[in-house]
DNA sequence: CTCCGATGAATGAATCTCCATTCACTCAAG
DNA sequence: CTTGAGTGAATGGAGATTCATTCATCGGAG
């Protein structure tokens, strides 16, 4: 009884997505076979095409749906309140911590999103932009509170912050997760971003 | 006379590499055909295999040799002297400026290097590490001069700096080079890195 | 209640396309 | 004549996608 019948339990689509995360993160999109994903999700090759238009669509759905969960989750954590600086800290810690909770997903996003954003025609990474929005929101709030420089260019800063975190996650993953534990790194980056590289009060030659 | 004969002028290998940069940056590694690169470099398909072991090797050679030139070039610019802070500024401006001078190369490195570092067995991006070394050297020098916080974790900071720059370059490229001119962005990032996000003297709640 | 045809989810072998790589051959130069 | 760089058509393998087929389930008829 548990094997056949239409839409056996309704979890097939999700099983496929989860398997895709695993396979894509292990081999990369181009080196992953649809048949591998089928095997890993306990489904026939053809079944994947009942739920996704094609291999590209599988990857895009993965980005949007899983990234959507990540955005919703971090928004929930931030809603708890606190100052903008607190929130930035929470955001950063949460980002680095994703590596432990959802390492496969983070790896796929880090490594494949660029490729896809650049080469897949008519794909806009909507949920990824939302993630960047979360950073903007925090920075703007910080300005209002007077904690963050009012002349900060938020749209450059949010990219810089994301880029820094992303690169550090990548380092962690590529090192076989041996160097720089996420929580240690998070603290270090927080300080770098908040205080900068210089010794307090040093003349930096503005301009 | 100019068409036939062994190693016609000795520039074939370089023509192939240059064409590869163009094609890979346009289509991505996996969507590029070896025959396209052959056509673009005015060479037969088989000729490519006289100079490179296979398609992967072509990409790796491209990374190492072109990146090597980039490293040598930035080192030359930095040798001029100045304070560590000046040098960091030069480094950042140079990095962002590469997008104008060598956009194809920068795009290939940004988009393909991650894939390759992660999935190509036994490939260590030596020249890329050297590029990171350049940042470390500047930061260490800054510590010695007393301009940079002595407790800064250099190996986290250099990755964060690279990541920030890389992401900003990517944004510029993906926006069709319409948003955030490199030189403007460079100035903004410099300030972010040197002074941080906060208003001077603000309490950040260290620890 | 039982039987039967309709439905459509699921399957996975077969197909179809694509492309990296090879290699038998060409020919300029020494 | 010999050498070997260069060629590009042919090959072989891979893997995305298709589709004819299977079978659990369901609803209506008897």
Tab-separated table of C-alpha atoms (C1' of nucleotides) in Angstrom:
chain	number	residue	atom	x	y	z
A	1	UNK	CA	0.000	0.000	0.000
A	2	UNK	CA	2.676	2.587	0.699
A	3	UNK	CA	4.397	2.266	-2.671
A	4	UNK	CA	1.837	2.959	-5.396
A	5	UNK	CA	-1.126	5.214	-6.020
A	6	UNK	CA	-1.392	8.778	-7.188
A	7	UNK	CA	0.812	11.231	-5.396
A	8	UNK	CA	1.813	8.840	-2.680
A	9	UNK	CA	1.559	11.030	0.413
A	10	UNK	CA	2.187	14.288	-1.461
A	11	UNK	CA	5.777	14.582	-0.294
A	12	UNK	CA	7.411	13.608	-3.584
A	13	UNK	CA	8.149	17.102	-4.755
A	14	UNK	CA	9.809	17.902	-1.492
A	15	UNK	CA	11.777	14.673	-1.444
A	16	UNK	CA	13.095	15.543	-4.877
A	17	UNK	CA	14.091	19.048	-3.805
A	18	UNK	CA	15.892	17.756	-0.756
A	19	UNK	CA	17.741	15.158	-2.785
A	20	UNK	CA	18.676	17.808	-5.325
A	21	UNK	CA	20.237	19.924	-2.602
A	22	UNK	CA	22.310	16.967	-1.527
A	23	UNK	CA	23.437	15.957	-5.003
A	24	UNK	CA	24.044	19.459	-6.332
A	25	UNK	CA	26.059	20.392	-3.274
A	26	UNK	CA	28.150	17.272	-3.615
A	27	UNK	CA	28.861	17.409	-7.362
A	28	UNK	CA	27.787	20.792	-8.622
A	29	UNK	CA	24.889	21.364	-10.968
A	30	UNK	CA	26.591	20.390	-14.201
A	31	UNK	CA	28.171	17.246	-12.849
A	32	UNK	CA	24.947	16.016	-11.302
A	33	UNK	CA	22.745	13.636	-13.244
A	34	UNK	CA	18.992	13.854	-13.072
A	35	UNK	CA	19.002	10.107	-12.648
A	36	UNK	CA	21.182	10.469	-9.545
A	37	UNK	CA	18.692	12.819	-8.003
A	38	UNK	CA	15.929	10.421	-8.914
A	39	UNK	CA	17.747	7.586	-7.210
A	40	UNK	CA	18.512	9.688	-4.133
A	41	UNK	CA	14.887	10.663	-3.748
A	42	UNK	CA	13.581	7.147	-4.335
A	43	UNK	CA	11.708	8.147	-7.467
A	44	UNK	CA	11.924	7.294	-11.151
A	45	UNK	CA	13.753	9.561	-13.580
A	46	UNK	CA	10.555	10.525	-15.341
A	47	UNK	CA	8.807	11.459	-12.120
A	48	UNK	CA	11.047	14.468	-11.724
A	49	UNK	CA	9.564	15.858	-14.904
A	50	UNK	CA	6.096	15.668	-13.429
A	51	UNK	CA	7.119	18.180	-10.782
A	52	UNK	CA	9.722	20.292	-12.596
A	53	UNK	CA	9.919	21.536	-16.138
A	54	UNK	CA	13.536	20.482	-16.579
A	55	UNK	CA	16.861	20.334	-14.799
A	56	UNK	CA	17.269	24.122	-14.782
A	57	UNK	CA	13.818	24.562	-13.336
A	58	UNK	CA	14.705	22.153	-10.575
A	59	UNK	CA	17.678	24.303	-9.618
A	60	UNK	CA	15.723	27.535	-9.779
A	61	UNK	CA	12.859	26.130	-7.706
A	62	UNK	CA	15.421	24.984	-5.191
A	63	UNK	CA	16.915	28.478	-4.957
A	64	UNK	CA	13.644	30.274	-4.618
A	65	UNK	CA	11.845	27.918	-2.263
A	66	UNK	CA	14.698	27.081	0.070
A	67	UNK	CA	16.062	30.616	0.072
A	68	UNK	CA	12.527	31.775	0.827
A	69	UNK	CA	12.559	29.672	3.971
A	70	UNK	CA	15.916	31.113	4.969
A	71	UNK	CA	14.653	34.672	4.551
A	72	UNK	CA	11.476	33.980	6.504
A	73	UNK	CA	13.497	32.357	9.238
A	74	UNK	CA	16.002	35.161	9.707
A	75	UNK	CA	13.197	37.742	9.619
A	76	UNK	CA	11.502	35.831	12.424
A	77	UNK	CA	14.668	35.845	14.503
A	78	UNK	CA	15.162	39.554	13.978
A	79	UNK	CA	11.597	40.402	14.914
A	80	UNK	CA	12.476	39.695	18.530
A	81	UNK	CA	13.716	43.264	18.722
A	82	UNK	CA	16.818	44.975	20.022
A	83	UNK	CA	18.972	47.709	18.534
A	84	UNK	CA	20.061	47.724	14.921
A	85	UNK	CA	23.540	46.778	16.050
A	86	UNK	CA	22.130	43.809	17.933
A	87	UNK	CA	20.194	42.839	14.855
A	88	UNK	CA	23.242	43.047	12.643
A	89	UNK	CA	25.005	40.751	15.052
A	90	UNK	CA	22.104	38.332	14.993
A	91	UNK	CA	22.006	38.432	11.212
A	92	UNK	CA	25.687	37.672	10.928
A	93	UNK	CA	25.610	34.909	13.495
A	94	UNK	CA	22.597	33.399	11.828
A	95	UNK	CA	24.268	33.490	8.438
A	96	UNK	CA	27.406	31.766	9.628
A	97	UNK	CA	25.341	29.335	11.608
A	98	UNK	CA	23.397	28.253	8.538
A	99	UNK	CA	26.517	26.391	7.558
A	100	UNK	CA	25.930	23.957	10.378
A	101	UNK	CA	22.180	23.705	10.079
A	102	UNK	CA	21.827	23.675	6.301
A	103	UNK	CA	25.281	23.148	4.923
A	104	UNK	CA	24.131	21.544	1.684
A	105	UNK	CA	21.808	24.381	0.874
A	106	UNK	CA	24.391	27.036	1.681
A	107	UNK	CA	26.922	25.280	-0.514
A	108	UNK	CA	24.579	25.124	-3.461
A	109	UNK	CA	23.659	28.754	-3.119
A	110	UNK	CA	27.257	29.884	-2.731
A	111	UNK	CA	28.600	27.948	-5.647
A	112	UNK	CA	25.755	27.722	-8.143
A	113	UNK	CA	23.844	30.957	-7.701
A	114	UNK	CA	26.410	33.072	-9.513
A	115	UNK	CA	26.512	30.770	-12.491
A	116	UNK	CA	22.760	30.672	-12.646
A	117	UNK	CA	22.193	34.354	-12.158
A	118	UNK	CA	24.617	35.072	-14.909
A	119	UNK	CA	23.772	32.431	-17.459
A	120	UNK	CA	20.164	31.400	-17.016
A	121	UNK	CA	18.075	33.614	-19.237
A	122	UNK	CA	15.144	35.249	-17.516
A	123	UNK	CA	15.939	34.130	-14.010
A	124	UNK	CA	15.890	36.796	-11.343
A	125	UNK	CA	16.916	35.581	-7.910
A	126	UNK	CA	13.985	37.189	-6.141
A	127	UNK	CA	14.504	35.554	-2.777
A	128	UNK	CA	18.176	36.357	-2.823
A	129	UNK	CA	17.361	40.042	-3.274
A	130	UNK	CA	15.023	39.740	-0.315
A	131	UNK	CA	17.900	38.459	1.755
A	132	UNK	CA	19.888	41.557	0.819
A	133	UNK	CA	16.847	43.636	1.718
A	134	UNK	CA	17.041	42.277	5.224
A	135	UNK	CA	20.510	43.781	5.526
A	136	UNK	CA	19.385	47.135	4.125
A	137	UNK	CA	16.539	47.251	6.595
A	138	UNK	CA	18.914	46.764	9.485
A	139	UNK	CA	21.309	49.409	8.223
A	140	UNK	CA	18.543	51.953	7.676
A	141	UNK	CA	17.221	51.280	11.149
A	142	UNK	CA	20.722	51.839	12.478
A	143	UNK	CA	20.864	55.200	10.793
A	144	UNK	CA	17.562	56.217	12.322
A	145	UNK	CA	18.817	55.180	15.738
A	146	UNK	CA	21.948	57.236	15.180
A	147	UNK	CA	24.250	54.260	15.600
A	148	UNK	CA	25.260	54.016	11.975
A	149	UNK	CA	26.887	56.757	9.914
A	150	UNK	CA	24.148	58.651	8.116
A	151	UNK	CA	26.271	59.019	4.997
A	152	UNK	CA	26.772	55.265	4.608
A	153	UNK	CA	25.857	54.044	1.128
A	154	UNK	CA	23.490	51.273	2.115
A	155	UNK	CA	23.314	49.535	-1.189
A	156	UNK	CA	27.073	49.247	-1.442
A	157	UNK	CA	27.389	48.293	2.210
A	158	UNK	CA	24.837	45.508	2.076
A	159	UNK	CA	26.624	43.903	-0.828
A	160	UNK	CA	29.952	44.267	0.910
A	161	UNK	CA	28.558	42.664	4.045
A	162	UNK	CA	26.997	39.826	2.140
A	163	UNK	CA	30.164	39.316	0.127
A	164	UNK	CA	32.324	39.157	3.221
A	165	UNK	CA	30.071	36.595	4.894
A	166	UNK	CA	29.752	34.559	1.744
A	167	UNK	CA	33.482	34.364	1.195
A	168	UNK	CA	34.053	33.323	4.787
A	169	UNK	CA	31.480	30.574	4.524
A	170	UNK	CA	33.162	29.420	1.361
A	171	UNK	CA	36.541	29.317	3.053
A	172	UNK	CA	35.086	27.273	5.848
A	173	UNK	CA	33.533	24.779	3.475
A	174	UNK	CA	36.533	24.498	1.190
A	175	UNK	CA	38.851	23.970	4.126
A	176	UNK	CA	36.860	20.839	4.877
A	177	UNK	CA	35.283	22.715	7.791
A	178	UNK	CA	38.498	22.586	9.708
A	179	UNK	CA	39.480	26.239	9.827
A	180	UNK	CA	37.573	29.073	11.427
A	181	UNK	CA	34.564	27.860	13.208
A	182	UNK	CA	31.517	29.847	12.150
A	183	UNK	CA	30.846	31.345	15.555
A	184	UNK	CA	34.421	32.562	15.939
A	185	UNK	CA	34.370	34.020	12.465
A	186	UNK	CA	31.031	35.699	13.092
A	187	UNK	CA	32.418	37.596	16.057
A	188	UNK	CA	35.468	38.655	14.111
A	189	UNK	CA	33.465	39.945	11.166
A	190	UNK	CA	31.059	41.801	13.404
A	191	UNK	CA	33.888	43.718	14.885
A	192	UNK	CA	35.498	44.371	11.525
A	193	UNK	CA	32.284	45.739	10.111
A	194	UNK	CA	31.319	47.793	13.093
A	195	UNK	CA	34.676	49.255	14.031
A	196	UNK	CA	36.704	48.928	10.857
A	197	UNK	CA	40.317	47.948	10.479
A	198	UNK	CA	41.916	50.945	12.071
A	199	UNK	CA	42.910	51.672	15.604
A	200	UNK	CA	40.327	53.943	17.218
A	201	UNK	CA	40.892	57.580	16.467
A	202	UNK	CA	43.566	56.984	13.848
A	203	UNK	CA	43.750	59.483	11.044
A	204	UNK	CA	42.602	57.767	7.913
A	205	UNK	CA	42.917	60.671	5.533
A	206	UNK	CA	39.300	60.987	4.568
A	207	UNK	CA	38.459	61.795	0.971
B	1	UNK	CA	54.338	32.027	-44.979
B	2	UNK	CA	52.357	33.200	-42.000
B	3	UNK	CA	49.788	30.407	-42.115
B	4	UNK	CA	51.584	27.071	-41.856
B	5	UNK	CA	54.630	25.619	-40.214
B	6	UNK	CA	55.333	24.400	-36.714
B	7	UNK	CA	54.312	26.748	-33.958
B	8	UNK	CA	53.453	29.635	-36.226
B	9	UNK	CA	55.042	32.536	-34.381
B	10	UNK	CA	54.664	30.907	-30.957
B	11	UNK	CA	51.560	32.873	-30.074
B	12	UNK	CA	49.050	30.071	-30.542
B	13	UNK	CA	48.897	29.067	-26.922
B	14	UNK	CA	48.271	32.627	-25.910
B	15	UNK	CA	45.672	33.167	-28.597
B	16	UNK	CA	43.843	30.134	-27.287
B	17	UNK	CA	43.970	31.366	-23.709
B	18	UNK	CA	42.692	34.774	-24.683
B	19	UNK	CA	39.858	33.272	-26.680
B	20	UNK	CA	39.021	30.986	-23.777
B	21	UNK	CA	38.684	33.981	-21.484
B	22	UNK	CA	36.285	35.562	-23.922
B	23	UNK	CA	34.174	32.459	-24.480
B	24	UNK	CA	34.118	31.268	-20.870
B	25	UNK	CA	33.162	34.714	-19.630
B	26	UNK	CA	30.356	34.910	-22.149
B	27	UNK	CA	28.856	31.442	-21.691
B	28	UNK	CA	30.364	29.915	-18.599
B	29	UNK	CA	32.692	26.945	-18.608
B	30	UNK	CA	30.097	24.210	-19.005
B	31	UNK	CA	28.184	25.939	-21.751
B	32	UNK	CA	31.294	26.679	-23.771
B	33	UNK	CA	32.350	24.305	-26.513
B	34	UNK	CA	35.978	23.592	-27.189
B	35	UNK	CA	35.177	24.053	-30.856
B	36	UNK	CA	33.928	27.579	-30.144
B	37	UNK	CA	37.200	28.453	-28.493
B	38	UNK	CA	39.029	26.943	-31.434
B	39	UNK	CA	37.049	29.052	-33.852
B	40	UNK	CA	37.532	32.200	-31.763
B	41	UNK	CA	41.268	31.697	-31.669
B	42	UNK	CA	41.541	30.843	-35.346
B	43	UNK	CA	42.834	27.350	-34.689
B	44	UNK	CA	41.578	23.829	-35.297
B	45	UNK	CA	39.811	21.894	-32.538
B	46	UNK	CA	42.638	19.414	-32.245
B	47	UNK	CA	45.265	22.123	-31.904
B	48	UNK	CA	43.935	23.021	-28.478
B	49	UNK	CA	44.929	19.540	-27.311
B	50	UNK	CA	48.506	20.165	-28.377
B	51	UNK	CA	48.747	22.942	-25.813
B	52	UNK	CA	46.369	21.777	-23.090
B	53	UNK	CA	45.643	18.376	-21.658
B	54	UNK	CA	41.881	18.807	-21.837
B	55	UNK	CA	39.120	21.331	-21.282
B	56	UNK	CA	39.637	21.399	-17.508
B	57	UNK	CA	43.333	21.979	-17.950
B	58	UNK	CA	42.573	24.905	-20.222
B	59	UNK	CA	40.506	26.516	-17.478
B	60	UNK	CA	43.094	25.864	-14.796
B	61	UNK	CA	45.933	27.204	-16.932
B	62	UNK	CA	43.835	30.250	-17.575
B	63	UNK	CA	43.322	30.795	-13.845
B	64	UNK	CA	46.922	30.334	-12.883
B	65	UNK	CA	48.598	32.215	-15.706
B	66	UNK	CA	46.252	35.164	-15.963
B	67	UNK	CA	45.832	35.444	-12.219
B	68	UNK	CA	49.611	35.325	-11.965
B	69	UNK	CA	49.830	38.401	-14.149
B	70	UNK	CA	47.253	40.157	-11.994
B	71	UNK	CA	49.211	39.406	-8.837
B	72	UNK	CA	52.498	40.549	-10.347
B	73	UNK	CA	50.851	43.719	-11.577
B	74	UNK	CA	49.284	44.734	-8.277
B	75	UNK	CA	52.527	43.943	-6.439
B	76	UNK	CA	54.324	46.283	-8.830
B	77	UNK	CA	51.846	49.064	-8.152
B	78	UNK	CA	52.152	48.606	-4.422
B	79	UNK	CA	55.938	48.639	-4.475
B	80	UNK	CA	55.802	52.371	-5.120
B	81	UNK	CA	55.555	52.810	-1.385
B	82	UNK	CA	53.358	54.786	0.965
B	83	UNK	CA	51.654	53.840	4.195
B	84	UNK	CA	49.771	50.583	4.635
B	85	UNK	CA	46.526	52.523	4.490
B	86	UNK	CA	47.576	54.053	1.193
B	87	UNK	CA	48.433	50.627	-0.075
B	88	UNK	CA	45.100	49.195	0.942
B	89	UNK	CA	43.451	52.005	-0.961
B	90	UNK	CA	45.563	51.269	-4.005
B	91	UNK	CA	44.788	47.580	-3.761
B	92	UNK	CA	41.065	48.187	-3.607
B	93	UNK	CA	41.088	50.715	-6.431
B	94	UNK	CA	43.166	48.378	-8.527
B	95	UNK	CA	40.812	45.487	-7.882
B	96	UNK	CA	37.713	47.416	-8.863
B	97	UNK	CA	39.534	48.885	-11.808
B	98	UNK	CA	40.379	45.446	-13.169
B	99	UNK	CA	36.755	45.240	-14.205
B	100	UNK	CA	37.394	47.870	-16.850
B	101	UNK	CA	40.793	46.679	-17.949
B	102	UNK	CA	40.202	42.936	-17.879
B	103	UNK	CA	36.490	42.456	-17.524
B	104	UNK	CA	36.424	39.055	-19.197
B	105	UNK	CA	39.112	37.675	-16.954
B	106	UNK	CA	37.507	39.038	-13.809
B	107	UNK	CA	34.182	37.531	-14.797
B	108	UNK	CA	35.660	34.109	-15.383
B	109	UNK	CA	37.480	34.176	-12.091
B	110	UNK	CA	34.461	35.384	-10.150
B	111	UNK	CA	32.047	32.913	-11.594
B	112	UNK	CA	34.088	29.814	-12.351
B	113	UNK	CA	36.766	29.754	-9.696
B	114	UNK	CA	34.423	28.602	-6.946
B	115	UNK	CA	33.071	25.751	-9.009
B	116	UNK	CA	36.538	24.710	-9.963
B	117	UNK	CA	38.101	25.009	-6.556
B	118	UNK	CA	35.327	22.910	-5.138
B	119	UNK	CA	34.883	20.262	-7.793
B	120	UNK	CA	38.136	19.842	-9.668
B	121	UNK	CA	40.104	17.171	-7.922
B	122	UNK	CA	43.653	18.111	-7.093
B	123	UNK	CA	43.481	21.715	-8.159
B	124	UNK	CA	44.803	24.259	-5.708
B	125	UNK	CA	44.348	27.830	-6.824
B	126	UNK	CA	47.912	28.836	-6.032
B	127	UNK	CA	47.834	32.253	-7.658
B	128	UNK	CA	44.559	33.077	-6.011
B	129	UNK	CA	46.115	32.403	-2.608
B	130	UNK	CA	48.943	34.707	-3.593
B	131	UNK	CA	46.415	37.415	-4.265
B	132	UNK	CA	45.070	36.952	-0.753
B	133	UNK	CA	48.654	37.062	0.507
B	134	UNK	CA	48.981	40.533	-0.935
B	135	UNK	CA	46.150	41.634	1.335
B	136	UNK	CA	47.687	39.967	4.384
B	137	UNK	CA	50.982	41.670	3.718
B	138	UNK	CA	49.317	45.053	3.672
B	139	UNK	CA	47.403	44.367	6.867
B	140	UNK	CA	50.488	43.135	8.701
B	141	UNK	CA	52.399	46.186	7.585
B	142	UNK	CA	49.552	48.329	8.886
B	143	UNK	CA	49.832	46.672	12.263
B	144	UNK	CA	53.554	47.350	12.388
B	145	UNK	CA	52.939	50.980	11.533
B	146	UNK	CA	50.357	51.175	14.284
B	147	UNK	CA	47.573	52.167	11.935
B	148	UNK	CA	45.691	48.886	12.109
B	149	UNK	CA	44.327	47.251	15.244
B	150	UNK	CA	46.948	44.808	16.519
B	151	UNK	CA	44.286	42.307	17.520
B	152	UNK	CA	42.824	42.103	14.000
B	153	UNK	CA	42.548	38.528	12.760
B	154	UNK	CA	44.358	38.952	9.476
B	155	UNK	CA	43.301	35.722	7.889
B	156	UNK	CA	39.640	36.372	8.512
B	157	UNK	CA	39.978	40.019	7.509
B	158	UNK	CA	41.682	39.319	4.201
B	159	UNK	CA	38.924	36.950	3.192
B	160	UNK	CA	36.288	39.426	4.251
B	161	UNK	CA	37.953	42.151	2.233
B	162	UNK	CA	38.285	39.972	-0.815
B	163	UNK	CA	34.703	38.789	-0.463
B	164	UNK	CA	33.365	42.309	-0.248
B	165	UNK	CA	35.263	43.414	-3.338
B	166	UNK	CA	34.327	40.327	-5.257
B	167	UNK	CA	30.636	40.681	-4.536
B	168	UNK	CA	30.708	44.319	-5.564
B	169	UNK	CA	32.396	43.469	-8.840
B	170	UNK	CA	29.776	40.829	-9.423
B	171	UNK	CA	26.969	43.281	-8.791
B	172	UNK	CA	28.510	45.672	-11.250
B	173	UNK	CA	28.809	43.021	-13.926
B	174	UNK	CA	25.371	41.526	-13.383
B	175	UNK	CA	23.749	44.941	-13.475
B	176	UNK	CA	25.048	45.240	-17.027
B	177	UNK	CA	27.659	47.671	-15.715
B	178	UNK	CA	25.055	50.312	-15.158
B	179	UNK	CA	25.057	50.598	-11.386
B	180	UNK	CA	27.912	51.657	-9.142
B	181	UNK	CA	30.861	52.679	-11.135
B	182	UNK	CA	33.986	50.896	-9.882
B	183	UNK	CA	35.790	54.026	-8.749
B	184	UNK	CA	32.811	55.247	-6.732
B	185	UNK	CA	32.393	51.847	-5.166
B	186	UNK	CA	36.077	51.631	-4.361
B	187	UNK	CA	35.946	54.826	-2.332
B	188	UNK	CA	32.858	53.650	-0.484
B	189	UNK	CA	34.363	50.280	0.423
B	190	UNK	CA	37.602	51.841	1.557
B	191	UNK	CA	35.769	53.943	4.018
B	192	UNK	CA	33.607	51.050	5.186
B	193	UNK	CA	36.640	48.885	5.797
B	194	UNK	CA	38.767	51.510	7.437
B	195	UNK	CA	36.198	53.203	9.634
B	196	UNK	CA	33.424	50.646	9.922
B	197	UNK	CA	29.706	51.159	9.862
B	198	UNK	CA	29.314	53.046	13.079
B	199	UNK	CA	29.409	56.683	13.885
B	200	UNK	CA	32.784	57.578	15.378
B	201	UNK	CA	32.964	56.959	19.087
B	202	UNK	CA	29.679	55.084	19.265
B	203	UNK	CA	29.430	52.365	21.851
B	204	UNK	CA	29.342	49.063	20.069
B	205	UNK	CA	29.235	46.795	23.064
B	206	UNK	CA	32.508	45.013	22.512
B	207	UNK	CA	32.745	41.306	23.159
C	1	DC	C1'	-21.302	-5.230	-1.825
C	2	DT	C1'	-18.771	-6.368	-6.030
C	3	DC	C1'	-17.241	-5.589	-10.494
C	4	DC	C1'	-15.390	-2.768	-14.202
C	5	DG	C1'	-13.794	1.019	-16.848
C	6	DA	C1'	-11.652	5.491	-16.339
C	7	DT	C1'	-8.061	8.223	-14.485
C	8	DG	C1'	-3.619	9.872	-13.984
C	9	DA	C1'	0.638	9.215	-11.042
C	10	DA	C1'	4.615	6.865	-11.650
C	11	DT	C1'	7.911	4.274	-14.108
C	12	DG	C1'	12.311	3.432	-16.611
C	13	DA	C1'	13.959	1.780	-21.058
C	14	DA	C1'	14.738	3.875	-25.391
C	15	DT	C1'	15.786	7.914	-27.887
C	16	DC	C1'	18.062	11.809	-29.393
C	17	DT	C1'	21.300	15.309	-29.151
C	18	DC	C1'	25.424	17.119	-28.085
C	19	DC	C1'	30.405	17.623	-27.666
C	20	DA	C1'	35.068	16.342	-25.791
C	21	DT	C1'	38.535	13.910	-27.554
C	22	DT	C1'	41.065	11.243	-30.995
C	23	DC	C1'	43.878	10.217	-34.924
C	24	DA	C1'	44.856	9.498	-39.795
C	25	DC	C1'	46.261	12.684	-42.752
C	26	DT	C1'	48.464	17.172	-44.759
C	27	DC	C1'	52.185	20.012	-45.741
C	28	DA	C1'	55.818	23.643	-44.626
C	29	DA	C1'	60.291	23.787	-43.243
C	30	DG	C1'	64.816	22.021	-42.548
D	1	DC	C1'	63.143	12.765	-47.271
D	2	DT	C1'	61.918	13.405	-42.555
D	3	DT	C1'	59.788	15.691	-38.903
D	4	DG	C1'	56.145	17.268	-36.269
D	5	DA	C1'	52.746	21.162	-35.904
D	6	DG	C1'	48.363	21.597	-37.346
D	7	DT	C1'	43.928	19.901	-38.999
D	8	DG	C1'	38.998	18.645	-38.689
D	9	DA	C1'	35.955	14.749	-39.652
D	10	DA	C1'	34.680	10.764	-37.145
D	11	DT	C1'	33.958	8.509	-32.829
D	12	DG	C1'	32.214	7.247	-28.433
D	13	DG	C1'	30.033	8.122	-24.413
D	14	DA	C1'	27.151	10.573	-21.637
D	15	DG	C1'	22.971	12.076	-19.977
D	16	DA	C1'	18.551	14.977	-20.496
D	17	DT	C1'	14.165	14.148	-21.892
D	18	DT	C1'	10.291	11.396	-23.719
D	19	DC	C1'	6.493	8.278	-23.800
D	20	DA	C1'	4.329	3.733	-24.015
D	21	DT	C1'	3.113	1.082	-20.334
D	22	DT	C1'	1.706	-0.241	-15.623
D	23	DC	C1'	-1.250	-0.222	-11.787
D	24	DA	C1'	-3.462	1.805	-7.540
D	25	DT	C1'	-7.489	4.195	-6.740
D	26	DC	C1'	-12.096	5.792	-7.440
D	27	DG	C1'	-16.967	6.181	-8.708
D	28	DG	C1'	-20.915	4.438	-10.895
D	29	DA	C1'	-23.754	0.391	-12.329
D	30	DG	C1'	-25.768	-3.756	-11.355
